[in-house]
CSV table of C-alpha atoms in Angstrom, one decimal:
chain,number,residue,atom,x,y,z
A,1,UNK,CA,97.8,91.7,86.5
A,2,UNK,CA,96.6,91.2,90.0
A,3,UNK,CA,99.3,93.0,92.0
A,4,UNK,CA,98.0,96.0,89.2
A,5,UNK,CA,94.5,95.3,90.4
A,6,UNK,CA,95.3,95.4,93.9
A,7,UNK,CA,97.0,98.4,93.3
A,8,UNK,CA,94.5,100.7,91.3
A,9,UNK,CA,91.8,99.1,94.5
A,10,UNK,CA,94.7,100.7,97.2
A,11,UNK,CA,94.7,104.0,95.6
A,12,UNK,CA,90.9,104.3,94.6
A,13,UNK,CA,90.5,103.6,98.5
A,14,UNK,CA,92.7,106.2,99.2
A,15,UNK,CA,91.2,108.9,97.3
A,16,UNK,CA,87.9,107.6,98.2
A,17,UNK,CA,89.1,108.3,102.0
A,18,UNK,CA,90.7,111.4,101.6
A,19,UNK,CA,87.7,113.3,99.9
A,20,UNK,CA,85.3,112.2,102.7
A,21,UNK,CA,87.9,113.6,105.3
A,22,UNK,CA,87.9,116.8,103.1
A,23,UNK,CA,83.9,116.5,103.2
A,24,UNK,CA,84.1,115.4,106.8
A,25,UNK,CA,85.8,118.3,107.9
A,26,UNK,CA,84.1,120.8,105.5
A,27,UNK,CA,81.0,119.6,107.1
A,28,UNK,CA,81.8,119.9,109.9
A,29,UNK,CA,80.3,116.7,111.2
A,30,UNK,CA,80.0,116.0,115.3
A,31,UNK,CA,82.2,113.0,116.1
A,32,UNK,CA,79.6,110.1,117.7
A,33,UNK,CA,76.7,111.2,115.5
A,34,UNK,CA,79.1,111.4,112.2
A,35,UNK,CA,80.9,107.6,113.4
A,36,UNK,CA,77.1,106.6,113.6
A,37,UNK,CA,76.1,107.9,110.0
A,38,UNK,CA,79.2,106.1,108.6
A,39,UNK,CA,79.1,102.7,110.4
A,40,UNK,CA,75.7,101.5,110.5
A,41,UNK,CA,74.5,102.2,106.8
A,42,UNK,CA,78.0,100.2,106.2
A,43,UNK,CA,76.9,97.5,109.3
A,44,UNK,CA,73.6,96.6,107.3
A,45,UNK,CA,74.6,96.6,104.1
A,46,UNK,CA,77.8,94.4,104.3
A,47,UNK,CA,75.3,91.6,106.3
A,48,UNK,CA,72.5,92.1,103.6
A,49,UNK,CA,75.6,91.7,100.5
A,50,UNK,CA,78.4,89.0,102.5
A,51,UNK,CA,75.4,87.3,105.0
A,52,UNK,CA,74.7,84.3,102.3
A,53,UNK,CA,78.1,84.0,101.5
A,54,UNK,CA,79.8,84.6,104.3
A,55,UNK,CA,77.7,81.9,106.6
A,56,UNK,CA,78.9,79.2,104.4
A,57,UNK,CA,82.7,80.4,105.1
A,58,UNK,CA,82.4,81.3,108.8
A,59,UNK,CA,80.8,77.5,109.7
A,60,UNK,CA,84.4,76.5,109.6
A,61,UNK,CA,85.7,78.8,111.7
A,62,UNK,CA,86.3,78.4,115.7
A,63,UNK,CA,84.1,80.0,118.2
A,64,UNK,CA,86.4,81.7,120.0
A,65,UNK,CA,88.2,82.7,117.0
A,66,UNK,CA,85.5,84.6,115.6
A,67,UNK,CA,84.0,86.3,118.3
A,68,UNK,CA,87.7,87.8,118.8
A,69,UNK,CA,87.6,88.6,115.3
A,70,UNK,CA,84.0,90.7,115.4
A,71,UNK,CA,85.3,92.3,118.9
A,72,UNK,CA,88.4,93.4,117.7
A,73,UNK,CA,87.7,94.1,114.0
A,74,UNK,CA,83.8,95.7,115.1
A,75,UNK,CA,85.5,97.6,117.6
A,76,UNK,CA,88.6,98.5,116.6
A,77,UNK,CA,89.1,98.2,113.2
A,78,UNK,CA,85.4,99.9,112.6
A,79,UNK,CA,83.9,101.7,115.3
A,80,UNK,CA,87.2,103.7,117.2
A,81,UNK,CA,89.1,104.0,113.9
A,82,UNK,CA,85.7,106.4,112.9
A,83,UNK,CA,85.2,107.8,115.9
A,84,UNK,CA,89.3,108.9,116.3
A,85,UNK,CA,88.9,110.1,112.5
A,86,UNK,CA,85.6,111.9,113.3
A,87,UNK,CA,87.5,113.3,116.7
A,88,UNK,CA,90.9,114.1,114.7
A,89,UNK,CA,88.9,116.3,112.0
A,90,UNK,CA,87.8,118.6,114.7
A,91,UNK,CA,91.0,119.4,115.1
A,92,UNK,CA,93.0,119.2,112.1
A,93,UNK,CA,93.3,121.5,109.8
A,94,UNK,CA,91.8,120.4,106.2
A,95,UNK,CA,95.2,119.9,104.6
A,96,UNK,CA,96.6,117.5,107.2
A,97,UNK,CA,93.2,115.8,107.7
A,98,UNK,CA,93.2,115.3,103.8
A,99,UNK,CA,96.2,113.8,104.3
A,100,UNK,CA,96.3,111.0,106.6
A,101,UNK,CA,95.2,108.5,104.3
A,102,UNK,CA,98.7,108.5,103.1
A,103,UNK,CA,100.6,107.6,105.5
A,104,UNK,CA,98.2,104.1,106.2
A,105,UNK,CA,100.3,101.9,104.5
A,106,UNK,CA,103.4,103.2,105.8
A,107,UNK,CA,102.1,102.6,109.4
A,108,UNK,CA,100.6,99.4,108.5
A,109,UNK,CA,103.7,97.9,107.9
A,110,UNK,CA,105.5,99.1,110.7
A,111,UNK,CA,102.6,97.5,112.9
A,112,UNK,CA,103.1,94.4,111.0
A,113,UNK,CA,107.1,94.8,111.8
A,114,UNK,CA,106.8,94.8,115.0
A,115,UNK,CA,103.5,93.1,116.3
A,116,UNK,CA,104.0,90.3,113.9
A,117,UNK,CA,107.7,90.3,113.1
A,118,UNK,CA,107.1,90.8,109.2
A,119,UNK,CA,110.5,91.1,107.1
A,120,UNK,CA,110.6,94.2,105.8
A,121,UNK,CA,112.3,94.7,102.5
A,122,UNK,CA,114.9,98.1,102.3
A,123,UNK,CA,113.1,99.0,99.2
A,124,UNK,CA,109.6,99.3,101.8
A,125,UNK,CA,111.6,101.1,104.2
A,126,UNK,CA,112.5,103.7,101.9
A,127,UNK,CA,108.8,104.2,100.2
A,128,UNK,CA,107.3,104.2,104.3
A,129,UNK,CA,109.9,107.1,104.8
A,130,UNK,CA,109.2,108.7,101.5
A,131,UNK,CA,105.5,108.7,102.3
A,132,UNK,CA,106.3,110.2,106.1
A,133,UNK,CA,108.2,112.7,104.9
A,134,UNK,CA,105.9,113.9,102.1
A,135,UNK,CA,103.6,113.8,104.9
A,136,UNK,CA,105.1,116.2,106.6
A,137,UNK,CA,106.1,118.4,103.7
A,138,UNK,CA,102.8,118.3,102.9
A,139,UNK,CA,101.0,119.3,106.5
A,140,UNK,CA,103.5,121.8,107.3
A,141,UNK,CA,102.1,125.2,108.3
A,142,UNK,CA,104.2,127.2,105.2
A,143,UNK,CA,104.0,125.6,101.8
A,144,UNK,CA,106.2,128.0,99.7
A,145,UNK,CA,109.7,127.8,97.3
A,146,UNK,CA,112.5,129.5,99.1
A,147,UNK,CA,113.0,132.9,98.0
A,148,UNK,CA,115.4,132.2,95.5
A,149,UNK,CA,113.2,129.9,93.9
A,150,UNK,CA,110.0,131.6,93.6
A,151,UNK,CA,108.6,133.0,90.8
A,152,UNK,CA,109.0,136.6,90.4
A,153,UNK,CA,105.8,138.7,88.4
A,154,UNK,CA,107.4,139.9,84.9
């Protein structure tokens, strides 16, 4: 029940992402001003929602520990990851940007490999290369059947 949970959350977030890249892009939304739009109205709202909770949790916590968190997590995990995203859309073409949410958990867990020396399982290796190469199916500049394959008008 919970891994089916986690699951439908995982691929809500990832169709949640992809249509705001496709909007993103459409847009055509600046990079600082659109990682601005994004983050802050996210900022407040997470401290209004998680700040009684969340104080109660955090008292346990190390100094120094936390303050590395909220640098690298504030800075990294929030701030550049918009601002490259924001960047990237000015570039990409819609299909691709549309697609890059795919290939997060793929690259997540080859992070995790080798930063953290996770075990990865053969079955994971083979759904992270799945992914990447329906990623690049998917992003490549001519989408059609071979000739042999495609339909021909009756």
């Amino acid at each position: 029940m919970r891994d089916g949970f986690g699951i439908a959350l995982f691929v809500t977030a990832g169709i949640m992402w992809g249509s705001y890249t496709v909007l993103l892009r459409h847009w055509r939304v600046p990079t600082l001003e659109g990682a601005v739009a994004v983050e802050l109205p996210g900022a407040v709202l997470a401290a209004e929602a998680l700040g009684p909770w969340a104080l109660d949790s955090l008292q346990g916590a190390k100094p120094r520990m936390l303050t590395i968190k909220i640098v690298v997590q504030g800075s990294v995990g929030e701030v550049l990851s918009v601002v490259a995203l924001m960047a990237a859309l000015q570039l990409l073409s819609t299909r691709t940007a549309a697609m890059l949410p795919t290939v997060t958990p793929a690259v997540a867990m080859l992070i995790a490999w080798a930063a953290l020396g996770t075990r990865v399982e053969p079955a994971e290796l083979l759904s992270a290369g799945t992914v990447i190469a329906g990623f690049a199916l998917a992003t490549r500049r001519r989408l059609s059947l071979p000739e042999n394959l495609q339909r021909k008008p009756i």
